[in-house]
DNA sequence: CTTAGGATCGCCT
DNA sequence: GGCGATCCTAAGC
C-alpha cells in the first residue's frame, strides 16, 4: 500500500511531516528521511524572511525544487521548496537513515559509523554529494529519487535546532524511535 | 570596499 | 558545554 506523492504546494510543516519516512536518493545514494525542519516566510528564522536575494532565489522559485545553501562557510544543506512560486517556504533535510550507497557515503564522510553518516544537515549534504550545483533543481529530475513511505509512519515533532528566533515553533519533525536523528527530541 | 554573522560540525575539556 | 574552522552573503558606508 503506497501513500500518494507529496504535494509540495502544501504548507512547509505539512510537507516536512510527510517527508518523514520517504526515501531520498541522489545519484543512487541515500536512504530514508528521518528528520526535517519547516521554514516559511513571516518566519524570522527562515532565509526567506527578508525577501528574495540572489542566494535564496530558489526558495522563491517553483515548489518541488531544491534550495541548497552553504552554512558557516563549510556545510552544504539541502532544502525542498514548498508552497506556490514566490512564497518563500521550504523544508530542511536534517537527517537520513543510510540505506543505499553506504560505501560511497563512508568515503565522502571519511567515517565508518553508519549512525553518523547522515545525522545532521551538513552531514546529509556531504554524504549525498550535495553542492551548489544542486541548487534549484527539480526533485523529480533524473539525479534525484523521492519515494513516499510505503506504509504508516509514526512522526514526532518539537522545536527546531540551531536557530535563535521563533524557537517556539514546533516545526522540527522526526521518525519516532529512529537512531539516526541528529539529536534526540525533547 | 568592509564587515558581521550564520538553519553546523568535530574536537577539545 | 565551548570554541575554532572557513567562506559566502547581505548590508552598510
PDB file of C-alpha atoms (C1' of nucleotides) in Angstrom:
ATOM      1  CA  UNK A   1       0.000   0.000   0.000  1.00  0.00           C
ATOM      2  CA  UNK A   2       1.632   3.188  -1.225  1.00  0.00           C
ATOM      3  CA  UNK A   3       0.782   6.640   0.046  1.00  0.00           C
ATOM      4  CA  UNK A   4       0.108   9.386  -2.509  1.00  0.00           C
ATOM      5  CA  UNK A   5       3.029  11.520  -3.725  1.00  0.00           C
ATOM      6  CA  UNK A   6       3.927  14.550  -1.669  1.00  0.00           C
ATOM      7  CA  UNK A   7       2.188  17.780  -2.682  1.00  0.00           C
ATOM      8  CA  UNK A   8       4.835  20.487  -2.497  1.00  0.00           C
ATOM      9  CA  UNK A   9       2.203  23.187  -2.829  1.00  0.00           C
ATOM     10  CA  UNK A  10       1.234  22.394   0.770  1.00  0.00           C
ATOM     11  CA  UNK A  11       2.453  24.454   3.748  1.00  0.00           C
ATOM     12  CA  UNK A  12       6.007  23.585   4.741  1.00  0.00           C
ATOM     13  CA  UNK A  13       5.179  21.980   8.122  1.00  0.00           C
ATOM     14  CA  UNK A  14       2.824  19.601   6.344  1.00  0.00           C
ATOM     15  CA  UNK A  15       5.440  18.741   3.729  1.00  0.00           C
ATOM     16  CA  UNK A  16       8.070  18.343   6.449  1.00  0.00           C
ATOM     17  CA  UNK A  17       5.841  15.842   8.207  1.00  0.00           C
ATOM     18  CA  UNK A  18       5.059  13.972   5.015  1.00  0.00           C
ATOM     19  CA  UNK A  19       8.726  13.692   4.103  1.00  0.00           C
ATOM     20  CA  UNK A  20       9.464  11.648   7.225  1.00  0.00           C
ATOM     21  CA  UNK A  21       9.742   8.019   6.144  1.00  0.00           C
ATOM     22  CA  UNK A  22      10.211   8.897   2.486  1.00  0.00           C
ATOM     23  CA  UNK A  23      13.232   7.573   0.643  1.00  0.00           C
ATOM     24  CA  UNK A  24      15.602  10.107  -0.909  1.00  0.00           C
ATOM     25  CA  UNK A  25      18.430   9.190  -3.267  1.00  0.00           C
ATOM     26  CA  UNK A  26      20.894  11.483  -5.047  1.00  0.00           C
ATOM     27  CA  UNK A  27      22.589   9.677  -7.900  1.00  0.00           C
ATOM     28  CA  UNK A  28      21.596   6.403  -6.272  1.00  0.00           C
ATOM     29  CA  UNK A  29      22.958   7.292  -2.838  1.00  0.00           C
ATOM     30  CA  UNK A  30      20.832   7.982   0.222  1.00  0.00           C
ATOM     31  CA  UNK A  31      18.142   6.401   2.369  1.00  0.00           C
ATOM     32  CA  UNK A  32      15.089   7.093   4.493  1.00  0.00           C
ATOM     33  CA  UNK A  33      14.432  10.626   5.672  1.00  0.00           C
ATOM     34  CA  UNK A  34      14.141  10.582   9.466  1.00  0.00           C
ATOM     35  CA  UNK A  35      14.364  14.284  10.374  1.00  0.00           C
ATOM     36  CA  UNK A  36      13.185  17.532   8.766  1.00  0.00           C
ATOM     37  CA  UNK A  37      12.540  21.164   9.657  1.00  0.00           C
ATOM     38  CA  UNK A  38       9.968  23.520   8.147  1.00  0.00           C
ATOM     39  CA  UNK A  39      10.646  27.163   7.319  1.00  0.00           C
ATOM     40  CA  UNK A  40       8.310  29.792   5.916  1.00  0.00           C
ATOM     41  CA  UNK A  41       8.077  33.433   5.015  1.00  0.00           C
ATOM     42  CA  UNK A  42       6.973  35.503   8.027  1.00  0.00           C
ATOM     43  CA  UNK A  43       9.319  33.237   9.934  1.00  0.00           C
ATOM     44  CA  UNK A  44      12.245  35.134  11.486  1.00  0.00           C
ATOM     45  CA  UNK A  45      14.403  32.013  11.404  1.00  0.00           C
ATOM     46  CA  UNK A  46      13.915  31.494   7.672  1.00  0.00           C
ATOM     47  CA  UNK A  47      16.353  32.548   4.964  1.00  0.00           C
ATOM     48  CA  UNK A  48      13.314  33.880   3.085  1.00  0.00           C
ATOM     49  CA  UNK A  49      12.248  36.200   5.915  1.00  0.00           C
ATOM     50  CA  UNK A  50      13.956  39.287   4.477  1.00  0.00           C
ATOM     51  CA  UNK A  51      12.707  38.704   0.952  1.00  0.00           C
ATOM     52  CA  UNK A  52      14.332  37.392  -2.230  1.00  0.00           C
ATOM     53  CA  UNK A  53      18.104  37.705  -2.713  1.00  0.00           C
ATOM     54  CA  UNK A  54      20.488  36.007  -5.153  1.00  0.00           C
ATOM     55  CA  UNK A  55      21.320  33.412  -2.537  1.00  0.00           C
ATOM     56  CA  UNK A  56      17.788  32.388  -1.594  1.00  0.00           C
ATOM     57  CA  UNK A  57      16.261  32.839  -5.055  1.00  0.00           C
ATOM     58  CA  UNK A  58      15.491  29.127  -5.347  1.00  0.00           C
ATOM     59  CA  UNK A  59      13.347  29.349  -2.241  1.00  0.00           C
ATOM     60  CA  UNK A  60      11.092  31.782  -4.081  1.00  0.00           C
ATOM     61  CA  UNK A  61      11.014  29.586  -7.165  1.00  0.00           C
ATOM     62  CA  UNK A  62       8.590  26.774  -8.036  1.00  0.00           C
ATOM     63  CA  UNK A  63       7.764  24.179  -5.364  1.00  0.00           C
ATOM     64  CA  UNK A  64       9.241  20.704  -5.612  1.00  0.00           C
ATOM     65  CA  UNK A  65      12.687  22.070  -6.361  1.00  0.00           C
ATOM     66  CA  UNK A  66      15.831  22.179  -4.269  1.00  0.00           C
ATOM     67  CA  UNK A  67      17.251  25.089  -2.316  1.00  0.00           C
ATOM     68  CA  UNK A  68      20.897  24.438  -1.451  1.00  0.00           C
ATOM     69  CA  UNK A  69      22.859  26.829   0.748  1.00  0.00           C
ATOM     70  CA  UNK A  70      26.201  26.801   2.467  1.00  0.00           C
ATOM     71  CA  UNK A  71      26.312  27.061   6.230  1.00  0.00           C
ATOM     72  CA  UNK A  72      29.227  28.502   8.188  1.00  0.00           C
ATOM     73  CA  UNK A  73      31.309  28.505   5.024  1.00  0.00           C
ATOM     74  CA  UNK A  74      31.665  24.750   5.217  1.00  0.00           C
ATOM     75  CA  UNK A  75      28.464  22.729   5.128  1.00  0.00           C
ATOM     76  CA  UNK A  76      26.078  22.316   2.212  1.00  0.00           C
ATOM     77  CA  UNK A  77      22.475  21.912   3.283  1.00  0.00           C
ATOM     78  CA  UNK A  78      19.548  20.611   1.238  1.00  0.00           C
ATOM     79  CA  UNK A  79      16.026  22.028   1.293  1.00  0.00           C
ATOM     80  CA  UNK A  80      12.894  21.307  -0.714  1.00  0.00           C
ATOM     81  CA  UNK A  81      10.795  24.288  -1.770  1.00  0.00           C
ATOM     82  CA  UNK A  82       7.122  24.392  -0.762  1.00  0.00           C
ATOM     83  CA  UNK A  83       4.001  26.427  -1.495  1.00  0.00           C
ATOM     84  CA  UNK A  84       3.446  28.387  -4.683  1.00  0.00           C
ATOM     85  CA  UNK A  85       6.317  30.087  -6.505  1.00  0.00           C
ATOM     86  CA  UNK A  86       7.225  33.369  -4.869  1.00  0.00           C
ATOM     87  CA  UNK A  87       6.092  32.381  -1.382  1.00  0.00           C
ATOM     88  CA  UNK A  88       9.453  31.512   0.150  1.00  0.00           C
ATOM     89  CA  UNK A  89       8.808  28.299   2.091  1.00  0.00           C
ATOM     90  CA  UNK A  90      10.942  25.210   2.384  1.00  0.00           C
ATOM     91  CA  UNK A  91      11.889  22.093   4.295  1.00  0.00           C
ATOM     92  CA  UNK A  92      15.426  21.412   5.508  1.00  0.00           C
ATOM     93  CA  UNK A  93      16.519  17.771   5.339  1.00  0.00           C
ATOM     94  CA  UNK A  94      18.241  17.257   8.706  1.00  0.00           C
ATOM     95  CA  UNK A  95      18.905  13.523   8.897  1.00  0.00           C
ATOM     96  CA  UNK A  96      18.657  10.349   6.831  1.00  0.00           C
ATOM     97  CA  UNK A  97      18.847   6.673   7.724  1.00  0.00           C
ATOM     98  CA  UNK A  98      21.561   5.465   5.317  1.00  0.00           C
ATOM     99  CA  UNK A  99      20.326   2.581   3.169  1.00  0.00           C
ATOM    100  CA  UNK A 100      21.837   2.759  -0.329  1.00  0.00           C
ATOM    101  CA  UNK A 101      25.398   3.528  -1.396  1.00  0.00           C
ATOM    102  CA  UNK A 102      26.870   3.066   2.070  1.00  0.00           C
ATOM    103  CA  UNK A 103      30.443   2.788   0.796  1.00  0.00           C
ATOM    104  CA  UNK A 104      30.088   5.987  -1.224  1.00  0.00           C
ATOM    105  CA  UNK A 105      28.758   7.808   1.816  1.00  0.00           C
ATOM    106  CA  UNK A 106      31.539   6.411   4.017  1.00  0.00           C
ATOM    107  CA  UNK A 107      34.142   7.585   1.514  1.00  0.00           C
ATOM    108  CA  UNK A 108      32.659  11.065   1.262  1.00  0.00           C
ATOM    109  CA  UNK A 109      32.329  11.404   5.031  1.00  0.00           C
ATOM    110  CA  UNK A 110      35.622   9.743   5.928  1.00  0.00           C
ATOM    111  CA  UNK A 111      33.761   7.674   8.515  1.00  0.00           C
ATOM    112  CA  UNK A 112      32.624   4.104   9.002  1.00  0.00           C
ATOM    113  CA  UNK A 113      29.927   4.622  11.631  1.00  0.00           C
ATOM    114  CA  UNK A 114      26.622   4.394   9.746  1.00  0.00           C
ATOM    115  CA  UNK A 115      24.903   6.255  12.544  1.00  0.00           C
ATOM    116  CA  UNK A 116      26.947   9.381  11.867  1.00  0.00           C
ATOM    117  CA  UNK A 117      26.862   9.366   8.079  1.00  0.00           C
ATOM    118  CA  UNK A 118      23.733  11.499   7.695  1.00  0.00           C
ATOM    119  CA  UNK A 119      22.900  12.637  11.248  1.00  0.00           C
ATOM    120  CA  UNK A 120      22.692  16.403  10.656  1.00  0.00           C
ATOM    121  CA  UNK A 121      22.004  18.693   7.700  1.00  0.00           C
ATOM    122  CA  UNK A 122      25.681  19.293   6.912  1.00  0.00           C
ATOM    123  CA  UNK A 123      26.403  15.587   7.121  1.00  0.00           C
ATOM    124  CA  UNK A 124      23.496  14.796   4.808  1.00  0.00           C
ATOM    125  CA  UNK A 125      24.915  17.225   2.263  1.00  0.00           C
ATOM    126  CA  UNK A 126      28.384  15.731   2.435  1.00  0.00           C
ATOM    127  CA  UNK A 127      27.204  12.100   2.334  1.00  0.00           C
ATOM    128  CA  UNK A 128      24.907  12.698  -0.632  1.00  0.00           C
ATOM    129  CA  UNK A 129      27.460  14.806  -2.502  1.00  0.00           C
ATOM    130  CA  UNK A 130      25.356  17.980  -2.437  1.00  0.00           C
ATOM    131  CA  UNK A 131      26.998  21.147  -3.783  1.00  0.00           C
ATOM    132  CA  UNK A 132      25.873  24.497  -5.161  1.00  0.00           C
ATOM    133  CA  UNK A 133      25.405  22.691  -8.474  1.00  0.00           C
ATOM    134  CA  UNK A 134      22.346  21.047  -6.978  1.00  0.00           C
ATOM    135  CA  UNK A 135      20.613  24.332  -6.206  1.00  0.00           C
ATOM    136  CA  UNK A 136      17.300  24.980  -7.936  1.00  0.00           C
ATOM    137  CA  UNK A 137      16.864  21.508  -9.439  1.00  0.00           C
ATOM    138  CA  UNK A 138      13.508  19.734  -9.630  1.00  0.00           C
ATOM    139  CA  UNK A 139      13.300  16.860  -7.161  1.00  0.00           C
ATOM    140  CA  UNK A 140      11.590  14.888  -9.938  1.00  0.00           C
ATOM    141  CA  UNK A 141      14.643  15.353 -12.199  1.00  0.00           C
ATOM    142  CA  UNK A 142      16.967  12.464 -13.142  1.00  0.00           C
ATOM    143  CA  UNK A 143      19.613  12.828 -10.408  1.00  0.00           C
ATOM    144  CA  UNK A 144      17.039  12.539  -7.633  1.00  0.00           C
ATOM    145  CA  UNK A 145      14.668   9.843  -6.425  1.00  0.00           C
ATOM    146  CA  UNK A 146      11.999  10.620  -3.860  1.00  0.00           C
ATOM    147  CA  UNK A 147       9.607   7.836  -2.887  1.00  0.00           C
ATOM    148  CA  UNK A 148       6.858   8.279  -0.283  1.00  0.00           C
ATOM    149  CA  UNK A 149       6.739   5.911   2.689  1.00  0.00           C
ATOM    150  CA  UNK A 150       5.167   2.568   1.810  1.00  0.00           C
ATOM    151  CA  UNK A 151       3.075   2.486   4.974  1.00  0.00           C
ATOM    152  CA  UNK A 152       2.007   4.383   8.098  1.00  0.00           C
ATOM    153  CA  UNK A 153       4.765   6.380   9.794  1.00  0.00           C
ATOM    154  CA  UNK A 154       4.880   7.495  13.427  1.00  0.00           C
ATOM    155  CA  UNK A 155       6.105  11.090  13.425  1.00  0.00           C
ATOM    156  CA  UNK A 156       7.181  13.164  16.417  1.00  0.00           C
ATOM    157  CA  UNK A 157       7.744  16.918  16.470  1.00  0.00           C
ATOM    158  CA  UNK A 158       9.494  19.512  18.569  1.00  0.00           C
ATOM    159  CA  UNK A 159      11.342  22.839  18.482  1.00  0.00           C
ATOM    160  CA  UNK A 160      13.837  23.493  15.707  1.00  0.00           C
ATOM    161  CA  UNK A 161      17.599  23.291  16.149  1.00  0.00           C
ATOM    162  CA  UNK A 162      20.379  25.843  15.804  1.00  0.00           C
ATOM    163  CA  UNK A 163      18.242  28.955  15.469  1.00  0.00           C
ATOM    164  CA  UNK A 164      17.775  31.899  17.810  1.00  0.00           C
ATOM    165  CA  UNK A 165      14.428  33.227  16.606  1.00  0.00           C
ATOM    166  CA  UNK A 166      10.991  31.639  16.546  1.00  0.00           C
ATOM    167  CA  UNK A 167      12.342  28.737  18.566  1.00  0.00           C
ATOM    168  CA  UNK A 168       8.877  28.108  19.927  1.00  0.00           C
ATOM    169  CA  UNK A 169       7.502  26.935  16.571  1.00  0.00           C
ATOM    170  CA  UNK A 170       7.459  23.104  16.817  1.00  0.00           C
ATOM    171  CA  UNK A 171       8.500  22.734  13.207  1.00  0.00           C
ATOM    172  CA  UNK A 172      11.085  20.000  13.620  1.00  0.00           C
ATOM    173  CA  UNK A 173       9.827  16.551  12.672  1.00  0.00           C
ATOM    174  CA  UNK A 174      11.336  13.119  13.227  1.00  0.00           C
ATOM    175  CA  UNK A 175      10.745   9.432  12.796  1.00  0.00           C
ATOM    176  CA  UNK A 176       9.760   8.089  16.227  1.00  0.00           C
ATOM    177  CA  UNK A 177      12.402   5.809  17.712  1.00  0.00           C
ATOM    178  CA  UNK A 178      14.956   6.301  14.946  1.00  0.00           C
ATOM    179  CA  UNK A 179      18.597   6.040  15.995  1.00  0.00           C
ATOM    180  CA  UNK A 180      19.678   8.145  13.019  1.00  0.00           C
ATOM    181  CA  UNK A 181      18.403  11.507  14.277  1.00  0.00           C
ATOM    182  CA  UNK A 182      20.855  14.398  14.553  1.00  0.00           C
ATOM    183  CA  UNK A 183      19.859  14.621  18.213  1.00  0.00           C
ATOM    184  CA  UNK A 184      17.004  13.408  20.422  1.00  0.00           C
ATOM    185  CA  UNK A 185      13.656  15.161  20.605  1.00  0.00           C
ATOM    186  CA  UNK A 186      12.869  16.939  23.862  1.00  0.00           C
TER     187      UNK A 186
ATOM    188  C1'  DC B   1      35.268  48.100  -0.002  1.00  0.00           C
ATOM    189  C1'  DT B   2      34.484  46.444   4.597  1.00  0.00           C
ATOM    190  C1'  DT B   3      32.455  43.786   7.924  1.00  0.00           C
ATOM    191  C1'  DA B   4      29.445  40.849  10.764  1.00  0.00           C
ATOM    192  C1'  DG B   5      27.410  36.705  11.250  1.00  0.00           C
ATOM    193  C1'  DG B   6      25.150  32.261  10.031  1.00  0.00           C
ATOM    194  C1'  DA B   7      19.001  26.646   9.546  1.00  0.00           C
ATOM    195  C1'  DT B   8      26.860  23.322  11.530  1.00  0.00           C
ATOM    196  C1'  DC B   9      30.386  20.058  12.677  1.00  0.00           C
ATOM    197  C1'  DG B  10      34.158  17.997  15.056  1.00  0.00           C
ATOM    198  C1'  DC B  11      37.336  18.172  18.544  1.00  0.00           C
ATOM    199  C1'  DC B  12      38.564  19.849  22.929  1.00  0.00           C
ATOM    200  C1'  DT B  13      37.898  19.909  28.141  1.00  0.00           C
TER     201       DT B  13
ATOM    202  C1'  DG C   1      29.418  22.687  27.194  1.00  0.00           C
ATOM    203  C1'  DG C   2      32.708  25.608  24.496  1.00  0.00           C
ATOM    204  C1'  DC C   3      35.180  27.038  20.591  1.00  0.00           C
ATOM    205  C1'  DG C   4      37.511  27.323  16.068  1.00  0.00           C
ATOM    206  C1'  DA C   5      37.089  26.308  11.265  1.00  0.00           C
ATOM    207  C1'  DT C   6      36.171  28.789   6.975  1.00  0.00           C
ATOM    208  C1'  DC C   7      33.540  31.397   3.299  1.00  0.00           C
ATOM    209  C1'  DC C   8      29.756  33.393   1.337  1.00  0.00           C
ATOM    210  C1'  DT C   9      26.107  36.605   1.681  1.00  0.00           C
ATOM    211  C1'  DA C  10      23.983  40.901   2.580  1.00  0.00           C
ATOM    212  C1'  DA C  11      24.051  45.314   4.274  1.00  0.00           C
ATOM    213  C1'  DG C  12      26.359  49.485   5.381  1.00  0.00           C
ATOM    214  C1'  DC C  13      29.399  53.231   4.393  1.00  0.00           C
TER     215       DC C  13
END
